[in-house]
Coordinates of C-alpha atoms in Angstrom, one line a residue:
Chain A
M1 CA 108.6 108.0 87.1
K2 CA 105.4 109.5 85.7
I3 CA 102.7 106.9 86.5
A4 CA 99.0 106.6 85.9
F5 CA 97.3 104.2 88.3
I6 CA 93.8 103.0 87.3
G7 CA 91.6 101.3 89.9
I8 CA 91.8 102.5 93.5
G9 CA 90.2 99.6 95.4
V10 CA 91.1 97.6 98.5
M11 CA 94.3 96.5 96.7
G12 CA 95.0 99.5 94.4
L13 CA 94.9 102.1 97.2
P14 CA 97.8 100.8 99.2
M15 CA 99.7 99.8 96.1
A16 CA 99.4 103.3 94.6
G17 CA 100.3 104.7 98.0
H18 CA 103.6 102.9 98.0
L19 CA 104.5 104.3 94.6
L20 CA 103.5 107.8 95.7
G21 CA 105.5 107.4 98.9
A22 CA 108.6 106.5 96.9
G23 CA 108.4 109.8 95.1
H24 CA 106.8 108.9 91.9
E25 CA 104.5 111.4 90.2
L26 CA 101.0 109.8 90.2
N27 CA 97.9 110.4 88.1
V28 CA 94.9 108.3 89.2
F29 CA 91.6 107.3 87.7
T30 CA 89.0 105.2 89.6
R31 CA 85.2 104.8 89.1
T32 CA 84.5 106.0 92.6
P33 CA 86.6 109.2 92.9
S34 CA 86.1 109.5 96.7
K35 CA 88.2 106.4 97.1
A36 CA 91.2 108.3 95.7
E37 CA 91.0 111.1 98.3
P38 CA 93.8 109.7 100.5
L39 CA 96.1 109.7 97.5
A40 CA 95.0 113.2 96.4
K41 CA 96.0 114.5 99.9
E42 CA 99.5 113.1 99.3
G43 CA 99.7 114.9 96.0
A44 CA 98.2 112.5 93.4
R45 CA 96.1 114.1 90.6
V46 CA 92.7 112.5 90.3
F47 CA 91.1 112.3 86.8
D48 CA 87.5 111.6 85.7
A49 CA 88.5 109.9 82.5
I50 CA 91.3 107.5 81.3
A51 CA 92.5 109.5 78.3
P52 CA 93.8 112.6 80.2
C53 CA 95.0 110.4 83.1
V54 CA 97.4 108.4 80.9
Q55 CA 98.6 111.3 78.8
G56 CA 102.4 111.8 78.9
R57 CA 102.8 108.9 81.4
E58 CA 105.8 106.5 81.3
A59 CA 104.0 103.7 83.1
I60 CA 100.3 102.9 83.3
I61 CA 99.2 100.4 86.0
T62 CA 95.8 98.9 86.2
M63 CA 94.2 97.1 89.2
V64 CA 90.6 96.7 88.4
G65 CA 88.0 93.9 89.2
F66 CA 86.9 91.5 86.5
P67 CA 88.0 90.6 83.0
R68 CA 85.2 92.9 81.6
D69 CA 86.8 95.8 83.5
V70 CA 90.2 95.0 82.1
E71 CA 88.8 94.8 78.6
E72 CA 87.1 98.2 79.0
V73 CA 90.0 100.1 80.4
Y74 CA 92.4 98.8 77.7
L75 CA 90.2 98.4 74.6
G76 CA 87.2 100.6 75.3
H77 CA 86.4 104.0 73.8
G78 CA 89.0 106.4 75.2
G79 CA 90.9 103.5 76.8
I80 CA 94.6 102.9 77.4
I81 CA 95.4 101.4 74.0
K82 CA 94.0 104.4 72.2
S83 CA 95.3 107.1 74.6
A84 CA 98.6 106.0 76.1
P85 CA 101.8 107.5 74.7
K86 CA 104.1 105.4 72.6
G87 CA 106.8 103.7 74.7
A88 CA 104.8 103.6 77.9
L89 CA 104.7 100.5 80.1
A90 CA 101.2 99.1 80.3
I91 CA 101.0 96.9 83.4
D92 CA 97.9 95.0 84.3
M93 CA 98.0 93.8 87.9
T94 CA 94.4 92.5 88.0
T95 CA 94.0 88.8 88.0
T96 CA 92.3 88.3 84.6
S97 CA 92.0 85.9 81.7
P98 CA 95.4 85.0 80.1
A99 CA 93.6 84.7 76.7
L100 CA 92.2 88.2 77.1
W101 CA 95.6 89.6 78.1
E102 CA 97.3 88.0 75.1
K103 CA 94.8 89.9 72.9
I104 CA 95.4 93.2 74.8
A105 CA 99.1 92.7 74.7
M106 CA 99.1 92.2 71.0
A107 CA 97.1 95.4 70.5
A108 CA 99.3 97.3 72.9
R109 CA 102.5 96.3 71.0
Q110 CA 101.0 97.4 67.8
K111 CA 100.6 100.8 69.3
G112 CA 104.2 100.9 70.6
L113 CA 103.3 100.2 74.2
R114 CA 105.2 97.8 76.4
P115 CA 102.6 95.4 78.0
L116 CA 103.2 93.4 81.2
D117 CA 100.8 91.1 82.9
A118 CA 101.6 91.2 86.6
P119 CA 98.9 89.7 88.9
V120 CA 99.7 89.5 92.6
S121 CA 99.0 87.3 95.5
G122 CA 99.1 88.2 99.2
G123 CA 95.7 89.9 99.6
D124 CA 95.0 93.3 101.0
S125 CA 97.4 92.7 104.0
G126 CA 100.2 92.0 101.5
A127 CA 99.3 95.1 99.5
R128 CA 99.4 97.3 102.7
A129 CA 102.7 95.8 103.8
G130 CA 104.2 96.0 100.3
T131 CA 105.0 92.2 100.4
L132 CA 102.9 91.0 97.5
A133 CA 104.1 88.1 95.3
I134 CA 104.1 89.5 91.7
M135 CA 104.0 87.1 88.8
V136 CA 105.0 88.8 85.6
G137 CA 104.6 88.0 81.9
G138 CA 106.0 90.0 79.0
A139 CA 109.4 91.0 77.4
A140 CA 112.4 90.7 79.7
A141 CA 113.5 94.3 79.0
D142 CA 110.1 95.6 80.0
F143 CA 110.2 93.5 83.1
E144 CA 113.5 95.1 84.0
A145 CA 112.2 98.6 83.4
A146 CA 109.2 98.0 85.6
L147 CA 111.1 96.1 88.4
P148 CA 111.8 99.3 90.5
L149 CA 108.0 99.9 90.6
F150 CA 107.2 96.3 91.5
Q151 CA 109.8 96.4 94.3
K152 CA 107.8 99.1 96.0
M153 CA 104.7 96.9 96.0
G154 CA 106.0 93.4 96.6
R155 CA 108.8 91.0 97.5
N156 CA 108.7 87.8 95.6
I157 CA 108.8 89.2 92.1
V158 CA 109.4 86.7 89.2
H159 CA 109.5 87.1 85.4
E160 CA 107.7 84.0 84.5
G161 CA 107.8 84.1 80.7
P162 CA 106.1 85.9 77.7
D163 CA 102.8 87.7 77.6
G164 CA 100.2 85.8 79.7
A165 CA 102.8 83.9 81.8
G166 CA 102.0 86.0 84.8
Q167 CA 98.3 85.3 84.5
H168 CA 98.9 81.6 83.9
T169 CA 101.1 81.4 87.0
K170 CA 98.3 83.1 89.0
M171 CA 95.8 80.5 87.7
A172 CA 98.1 77.7 88.7
N173 CA 98.3 79.3 92.2
Q174 CA 94.5 79.4 92.4
I175 CA 94.2 75.8 91.3
A176 CA 96.5 74.7 94.0
I177 CA 94.6 76.7 96.6
A178 CA 91.3 75.2 95.4
G179 CA 92.6 71.7 96.2
A180 CA 94.2 72.7 99.5
V181 CA 91.3 74.7 100.9
A182 CA 88.6 72.1 99.9
G183 CA 90.8 69.4 101.4
V184 CA 91.0 71.3 104.6
A185 CA 87.2 71.8 104.7
E186 CA 86.5 68.1 104.0
A187 CA 89.0 67.0 106.7
I188 CA 87.3 69.3 109.2
R189 CA 83.8 68.3 108.1
Y190 CA 84.8 64.6 108.5
G191 CA 86.4 65.3 111.9
E192 CA 83.2 67.1 113.0
A193 CA 81.0 64.2 111.9
A194 CA 83.3 61.7 113.6
G195 CA 83.0 63.6 116.9
L196 CA 86.6 64.8 117.1
D197 CA 87.9 67.8 119.0
L198 CA 88.6 70.0 116.0
E199 CA 91.2 72.2 117.6
K200 CA 93.2 69.1 118.7
L201 CA 92.7 67.8 115.2
L202 CA 94.2 70.8 113.5
A203 CA 97.0 71.0 116.0
T204 CA 97.9 67.4 115.3
I205 CA 97.8 67.4 111.5
S206 CA 98.9 70.8 110.5
T207 CA 102.6 70.2 111.2
G208 CA 103.0 67.2 109.0
A209 CA 102.3 66.1 105.4
A210 CA 98.8 67.5 105.5
G211 CA 100.0 70.9 106.5
S212 CA 99.4 74.0 104.3
W213 CA 99.0 77.7 104.4
Q214 CA 95.3 77.1 104.0
M215 CA 95.1 74.7 106.9
S216 CA 97.1 77.1 109.2
N217 CA 95.3 80.2 108.2
N218 CA 91.8 79.2 107.2
G219 CA 91.4 76.0 109.2
P220 CA 91.0 77.7 112.6
K221 CA 88.5 80.2 110.9
M222 CA 86.4 77.2 109.6
V223 CA 86.4 75.7 113.1
S224 CA 85.4 79.0 114.9
G225 CA 83.0 80.1 112.2
D226 CA 84.9 83.3 111.3
F227 CA 83.9 83.9 107.7
A228 CA 85.1 87.5 107.4
P229 CA 86.8 87.8 104.0
G230 CA 90.5 87.6 103.6
F231 CA 89.8 86.6 100.0
F232 CA 86.2 87.0 98.7
I233 CA 84.4 84.0 97.4
K234 CA 83.1 86.1 94.4
H235 CA 86.7 86.8 93.4
F236 CA 87.7 83.1 93.8
V237 CA 84.8 82.1 91.6
K238 CA 86.1 84.6 88.9
D239 CA 89.6 83.1 89.1
L240 CA 88.6 79.5 89.1
S241 CA 86.2 80.1 86.2
I242 CA 89.0 81.6 84.2
A243 CA 91.3 78.7 85.1
H244 CA 88.5 76.3 84.1
E245 CA 88.0 78.0 80.7
E246 CA 91.7 78.0 80.0
S247 CA 91.9 74.3 80.9
K248 CA 89.0 73.4 78.6
D249 CA 90.7 75.3 75.8
R250 CA 93.7 73.0 76.3
D251 CA 91.6 69.8 76.7
L252 CA 92.9 69.5 80.2
K253 CA 90.7 67.6 82.6
L254 CA 91.2 68.9 86.1
P255 CA 88.5 67.3 88.3
I256 CA 89.5 68.8 91.6
L257 CA 89.4 72.3 90.1
G258 CA 86.0 71.5 88.6
K259 CA 84.5 70.3 91.9
A260 CA 85.9 73.3 93.8
L261 CA 84.5 75.7 91.2
K262 CA 81.1 74.0 91.4
L263 CA 81.0 74.3 95.2
Y264 CA 82.1 77.9 95.3
A265 CA 79.9 79.0 92.4
A266 CA 76.9 77.5 94.3
M267 CA 77.8 79.6 97.3
G268 CA 78.1 82.7 95.1
D269 CA 74.7 81.9 93.6
A270 CA 73.3 81.6 97.1
G271 CA 74.4 85.1 97.9
K272 CA 77.5 84.2 99.9
G273 CA 80.0 85.8 97.5
E274 CA 81.0 88.4 100.0
L275 CA 82.2 85.8 102.5
G276 CA 85.8 84.6 102.7
T277 CA 86.8 81.4 100.9
Q278 CA 87.0 79.6 104.3
A279 CA 83.2 79.7 104.3
I280 CA 83.3 76.6 102.0
I281 CA 83.0 74.6 105.2
E282 CA 79.3 75.7 105.1
A283 CA 78.8 74.0 101.8
Y284 CA 79.6 70.7 103.4
R285 CA 77.3 71.3 106.3
G286 CA 74.3 72.4 104.3
E287 CA 71.9 70.6 102.0
N288 CA 73.9 72.1 99.2
G289 CA 76.7 69.7 99.9
E290 CA 77.0 67.4 96.9
G291 CA 79.2 64.5 96.0
Chain B
M1 CA 108.3 47.2 130.1
K2 CA 107.6 43.7 128.7
I3 CA 106.4 44.3 125.2
A4 CA 105.2 42.2 122.2
F5 CA 105.7 43.9 118.9
I6 CA 103.7 42.4 115.9
G7 CA 104.6 43.5 112.4
I8 CA 108.2 44.2 111.5
G9 CA 108.0 46.0 108.2
V10 CA 109.5 49.3 106.9
M11 CA 107.7 51.1 109.8
G12 CA 107.7 48.5 112.5
L13 CA 111.4 47.7 112.3
P14 CA 112.7 51.1 113.4
M15 CA 109.8 51.7 115.8
A16 CA 110.5 48.4 117.6
G17 CA 114.2 49.2 117.5
H18 CA 113.6 52.4 119.4
L19 CA 111.8 50.5 122.2
L20 CA 114.5 47.9 122.3
G21 CA 117.2 50.6 122.4
A22 CA 115.4 52.2 125.3
G23 CA 115.9 49.0 127.4
H24 CA 112.4 47.5 127.0
E25 CA 112.2 43.7 126.8
L26 CA 110.9 42.8 123.4
N27 CA 109.1 39.8 121.9
V28 CA 108.4 40.1 118.2
F29 CA 106.2 38.3 115.7
T30 CA 106.2 39.0 112.0
R31 CA 105.1 37.0 108.9
T32 CA 108.5 37.1 107.4
P33 CA 110.8 36.1 110.3
S34 CA 114.0 37.2 108.5
K35 CA 112.8 40.8 108.8
A36 CA 113.2 40.5 112.6
E37 CA 116.8 39.5 112.5
P38 CA 118.3 43.0 113.2
L39 CA 116.1 43.0 116.3
A40 CA 117.1 39.5 117.3
K41 CA 120.7 40.5 117.2
E42 CA 119.9 43.3 119.7
G43 CA 118.3 40.8 122.1
A44 CA 114.6 40.6 120.9
R45 CA 113.0 37.2 121.0
V46 CA 111.4 36.2 117.7
F47 CA 108.2 34.0 117.8
D48 CA 106.4 32.0 115.1
A49 CA 103.0 32.5 116.5
I50 CA 101.1 35.3 118.2
A51 CA 99.9 33.4 121.3
P52 CA 103.3 32.7 122.8
C53 CA 104.6 36.1 121.7
V54 CA 102.0 38.0 123.7
Q55 CA 102.1 35.7 126.8
G56 CA 103.0 37.6 130.0
R57 CA 103.4 40.9 128.1
E58 CA 102.4 44.3 129.6
A59 CA 102.0 46.0 126.2
I60 CA 101.2 44.6 122.8
I61 CA 101.9 46.8 119.8
T62 CA 100.7 46.0 116.3
M63 CA 101.9 47.6 113.1
V64 CA 100.6 45.6 110.2
G65 CA 99.4 46.4 106.7
F66 CA 95.7 46.3 105.9
P67 CA 92.4 46.2 107.9
R68 CA 92.2 42.4 107.2
D69 CA 95.6 42.0 108.8
V70 CA 94.5 44.0 111.9
E71 CA 91.3 41.9 112.1
E72 CA 93.3 38.7 111.9
V73 CA 96.0 39.5 114.5
Y74 CA 93.4 40.7 117.0
L75 CA 90.3 38.5 116.4
G76 CA 91.7 35.5 114.5
H77 CA 92.4 32.0 115.9
G78 CA 95.2 32.4 118.5
G79 CA 95.0 36.1 118.1
I80 CA 95.6 38.9 120.6
I81 CA 92.1 39.1 122.1
K82 CA 92.2 35.4 123.0
S83 CA 95.9 35.2 124.1
A84 CA 96.9 38.4 125.7
P85 CA 97.0 38.6 129.5
K86 CA 94.4 40.6 131.4
G87 CA 95.5 44.2 132.0
A88 CA 97.8 44.4 129.0
L89 CA 97.8 47.5 126.7
A90 CA 96.7 46.5 123.2
I91 CA 98.0 49.3 120.9
D92 CA 97.3 49.3 117.2
M93 CA 99.5 51.7 115.3
T94 CA 98.4 50.5 111.8
T95 CA 96.2 53.0 109.9
T96 CA 93.0 51.0 109.8
S97 CA 89.2 51.3 109.8
P98 CA 87.8 53.2 112.7
A99 CA 84.7 51.0 112.7
L100 CA 86.8 47.9 112.8
W101 CA 88.9 49.3 115.6
E102 CA 85.8 50.1 117.6
K103 CA 84.7 46.5 117.3
I104 CA 88.1 45.2 118.3
A105 CA 88.3 47.7 121.2
M106 CA 85.0 46.5 122.6
A107 CA 86.1 42.9 122.4
A108 CA 89.4 43.8 124.0
R109 CA 87.8 45.6 127.0
Q110 CA 85.5 42.6 127.6
K111 CA 88.7 40.5 128.0
G112 CA 90.2 43.0 130.4
L113 CA 92.7 44.5 127.9
R114 CA 93.4 48.2 127.5
P115 CA 92.9 49.1 123.8
L116 CA 94.5 52.2 122.2
D117 CA 94.3 53.1 118.5
A118 CA 97.5 55.0 117.7
P119 CA 98.1 55.5 113.9
V120 CA 101.1 57.6 112.9
S121 CA 102.2 60.0 110.2
G122 CA 105.7 60.9 109.2
G123 CA 106.5 57.8 107.0
D124 CA 109.6 55.6 107.2
S125 CA 111.9 58.6 107.7
G126 CA 109.9 59.7 110.7
A127 CA 109.9 56.2 112.0
R128 CA 113.7 55.9 111.7
A129 CA 114.2 59.3 113.3
G130 CA 111.7 58.7 116.1
T131 CA 109.8 61.8 115.1
L132 CA 106.4 60.3 114.1
A133 CA 103.1 62.2 114.8
I134 CA 101.0 59.7 116.9
M135 CA 97.2 60.2 117.0
V136 CA 95.7 58.3 119.9
G137 CA 92.2 57.1 120.8
G138 CA 91.2 55.3 124.0
A139 CA 90.9 55.8 127.7
A140 CA 92.9 58.7 129.2
A141 CA 94.6 56.5 131.8
D142 CA 95.7 54.0 129.2
F143 CA 97.1 56.8 127.0
E144 CA 99.1 58.0 130.0
A145 CA 100.4 54.4 130.6
A146 CA 101.5 54.1 127.0
L147 CA 102.9 57.6 126.7
P148 CA 106.5 56.6 127.6
L149 CA 106.5 54.1 124.8
F150 CA 105.0 56.6 122.3
Q151 CA 107.7 59.1 123.3
K152 CA 110.4 56.7 122.1
M153 CA 108.8 56.6 118.6
G154 CA 107.4 60.0 118.0
R155 CA 107.2 63.6 118.9
N156 CA 103.7 65.1 118.3
I157 CA 101.7 62.7 120.4
V158 CA 98.1 63.7 121.0
H159 CA 95.2 62.0 122.9
E160 CA 92.5 62.8 120.4
G161 CA 89.5 61.2 122.2
P162 CA 87.8 57.8 122.8
D163 CA 88.3 54.5 120.9
G164 CA 88.6 55.2 117.2
A165 CA 89.5 58.9 117.6
G166 CA 93.1 58.2 116.6
Q167 CA 92.0 56.5 113.4
H168 CA 89.5 59.2 112.6
T169 CA 92.2 61.9 113.1
K170 CA 94.4 60.0 110.7
M171 CA 91.5 59.8 108.2
A172 CA 91.1 63.6 108.4
N173 CA 94.8 63.9 107.8
Q174 CA 94.6 61.8 104.7
I175 CA 91.6 63.7 103.4
A176 CA 93.5 67.0 103.7
I177 CA 96.5 65.5 101.9
A178 CA 94.3 64.2 99.1
G179 CA 93.0 67.7 98.3
A180 CA 96.4 69.3 98.7
V181 CA 98.4 66.8 96.6
A182 CA 95.8 66.7 93.8
G183 CA 95.6 70.5 93.8
V184 CA 99.4 70.6 93.4
A185 CA 99.3 68.1 90.5
E186 CA 96.5 70.0 88.8
A187 CA 98.4 73.3 89.2
I188 CA 101.6 71.7 87.7
R189 CA 99.7 70.1 84.8
Y190 CA 98.0 73.4 84.1
G191 CA 101.3 75.2 84.1
E192 CA 102.9 72.6 81.9
A193 CA 100.0 72.9 79.3
A194 CA 100.3 76.7 79.5
G195 CA 104.0 76.5 78.7
L196 CA 105.3 77.9 82.0
D197 CA 108.7 77.2 83.5
L198 CA 107.6 74.8 86.2
E199 CA 110.6 75.4 88.5
K200 CA 109.9 79.1 88.5
L201 CA 106.2 78.4 89.0
L202 CA 106.8 76.3 92.1
A203 CA 109.3 78.8 93.4
T204 CA 106.8 81.6 93.0
I205 CA 103.7 80.0 94.4
S206 CA 105.0 77.8 97.2
T207 CA 105.7 80.6 99.6
G208 CA 102.2 82.1 99.7
A209 CA 98.5 81.0 100.1
A210 CA 99.0 78.1 97.8
G211 CA 101.9 76.7 99.8
S212 CA 101.8 73.3 101.5
W213 CA 104.0 70.4 102.6
Q214 CA 102.7 68.6 99.5
M215 CA 103.8 71.4 97.2
S216 CA 107.2 71.8 98.8
N217 CA 108.0 68.1 99.0
N218 CA 106.1 66.4 96.2
G219 CA 105.9 69.4 93.7
P220 CA 109.5 69.2 92.7
K221 CA 109.3 65.4 92.4
M222 CA 106.3 65.8 90.1
V223 CA 108.2 68.3 87.9
S224 CA 111.4 66.1 87.8
G225 CA 109.5 62.8 87.3
D226 CA 110.9 61.3 90.6
F227 CA 108.2 58.8 91.5
A228 CA 110.1 56.8 94.1
P229 CA 107.7 56.1 97.0
G230 CA 107.8 58.3 100.1
F231 CA 104.3 57.1 100.6
F232 CA 102.9 54.2 98.4
I233 CA 99.9 54.8 96.2
K234 CA 98.6 51.4 97.3
H235 CA 98.5 52.5 100.9
F236 CA 96.9 55.8 100.1
V237 CA 94.2 54.0 98.2
K238 CA 93.6 51.9 101.3
D239 CA 93.4 55.0 103.5
L240 CA 91.2 57.0 101.2
S241 CA 88.9 54.0 100.7
I242 CA 88.4 53.7 104.5
A243 CA 87.8 57.5 104.8
H244 CA 85.3 57.2 101.9
E245 CA 83.4 54.3 103.6
E246 CA 83.3 56.1 107.0
S247 CA 82.0 59.2 105.2
K248 CA 79.3 57.3 103.5
D249 CA 78.3 55.8 106.8
R250 CA 77.7 59.3 108.1
D251 CA 75.9 60.6 104.9
L252 CA 78.8 63.0 104.3
K253 CA 79.4 64.1 100.7
L254 CA 83.1 64.8 100.3
P255 CA 83.6 65.3 96.5
I256 CA 87.3 66.1 96.6
L257 CA 88.0 63.0 98.5
G258 CA 85.8 61.0 96.1
K259 CA 87.7 62.4 93.0
A260 CA 91.1 61.8 94.5
L261 CA 90.2 58.2 95.5
K262 CA 89.0 57.6 92.0
L263 CA 92.2 58.9 90.4
Y264 CA 94.5 57.0 92.8
A265 CA 92.4 53.8 92.6
A266 CA 92.7 53.9 88.8
M267 CA 96.5 54.2 89.2
G268 CA 96.5 51.2 91.5
D269 CA 94.4 49.2 89.1
A270 CA 96.9 50.1 86.3
G271 CA 99.7 48.5 88.3
K272 CA 101.2 51.7 89.7
G273 CA 100.5 51.1 93.4
E274 CA 104.2 50.8 94.2
L275 CA 104.9 54.3 93.1
G276 CA 104.8 57.3 95.4
T277 CA 101.7 59.5 95.7
Q278 CA 103.3 62.3 93.7
A279 CA 102.9 60.0 90.6
I280 CA 99.3 61.3 90.5
I281 CA 100.7 63.9 88.0
E282 CA 100.9 61.0 85.5
A283 CA 97.1 60.5 85.8
Y284 CA 96.7 64.0 84.5
R285 CA 99.0 63.5 81.6
G286 CA 97.7 60.2 80.4
E287 CA 94.5 59.2 78.7
N288 CA 93.2 58.1 82.1
G289 CA 92.8 61.7 83.1
E290 CA 89.1 62.2 83.7
G291 CA 86.9 65.2 84.6

């Protein structure tokens, strides 16, 4: 397939690489062209603007950073909506605002494009291994058309519903993570204050009803003080902020989400946005801890 | 071994049954003697007071309901501290207050008893199957002496540390559950309000970084409205209240614990204490939802 891939970061690079490796013909655009060099060596064509990059393409895939970036690449001057050829799949794999995506999807349909929102989970290791979970919103026929591409990048690939359903699923995922990771941090902080052996604590409680991916993967890192990012705090703040906004729009009151957002936002404000989400344990140790 | 087992409820009955089945000589005391009938048929002797029940016993095991019950059976008139023979193991398997247990353990040592706090997790199904996790505090030699008894009732059996360390471990376990289960409920409530297919949602997100025992086991029950108790809300309120008190005593601020306790306590106050903890989803649907 003739593909344009926009956004070659820590996620986009391996994802685009899988498509290239499967024999697809790849155009790429990214704000820092040097990041696309490994793809160029494998035959991808690198562009310095979106309009020529998407010209004549059957599928356009975007994997950028924040909602403002999504808005710009789709709706901006010389962006995808203006420049992509009629009939092309327009697939955003960024985690972004469901409300923003619904606006973009409507504009895309009016131009004859086929929009899909398809955020992922699994992190950079999942992107490299091609084992991402991909949560897809949009028309069923468009999902089917894009499925062979998704299958090169991920494993657990689900058509969740209409436009925005992929983003909403990702939001629900992040909300569940927020409760789980904060619960693990509070359990460890409690155990620490009570004088427990924290390794024994985790070994005891991680196999039962308190067990979770967060406990098994981030619990030991909290205990050992390994705050290297598997998932950046700054990105989690973005995601939880979107989920919080969407909740407010629906008059939902989700206090655990609210508290977790507050703790993580405070860490971001304190310059810790480049740490991994497990660093939340620090918020409970410092004077910033708040009840 | 000559054992006295005090408290024959939904947990105590199968636990005592495993000891009896292993050939131990069992005295039992329980407030509702009819509950001990299945044990009496297998040869246990049923008593109508604690003092004669514990006389001449090598190990006394208690599995009662609330901290006030623990206080009464140990420190009350004719209780274990006054009546048990010197050298006996005094093992409380109730989930109770660590501070209360430290007080009881001190009194027990002064009388020459060997106290162990050994709360469990795994619920009534784990008790019946003999697969409970058992978290033990107390002296190492006493833990070793009691281990053959624990091995009849459970599998993941850990000596966590000194007096109270078992109870503190259980508290940490409950704190982690609070975050996880509330996160699952908020994720489902969000998905519901966003119009997602909730079964697809859980199938998508339960295998990744949002996954947890709570999501896999209580998530589907939240979606289907099955609120039959695996673990009673009234008992969870007890446990989280104890954890909250212990946290306050240590100047810890654990906001996720605080919010979860508030939500569950409100459900208990509304007469829903006999439902399972998954019924928390109702708190997010009703007017009681609060942010």
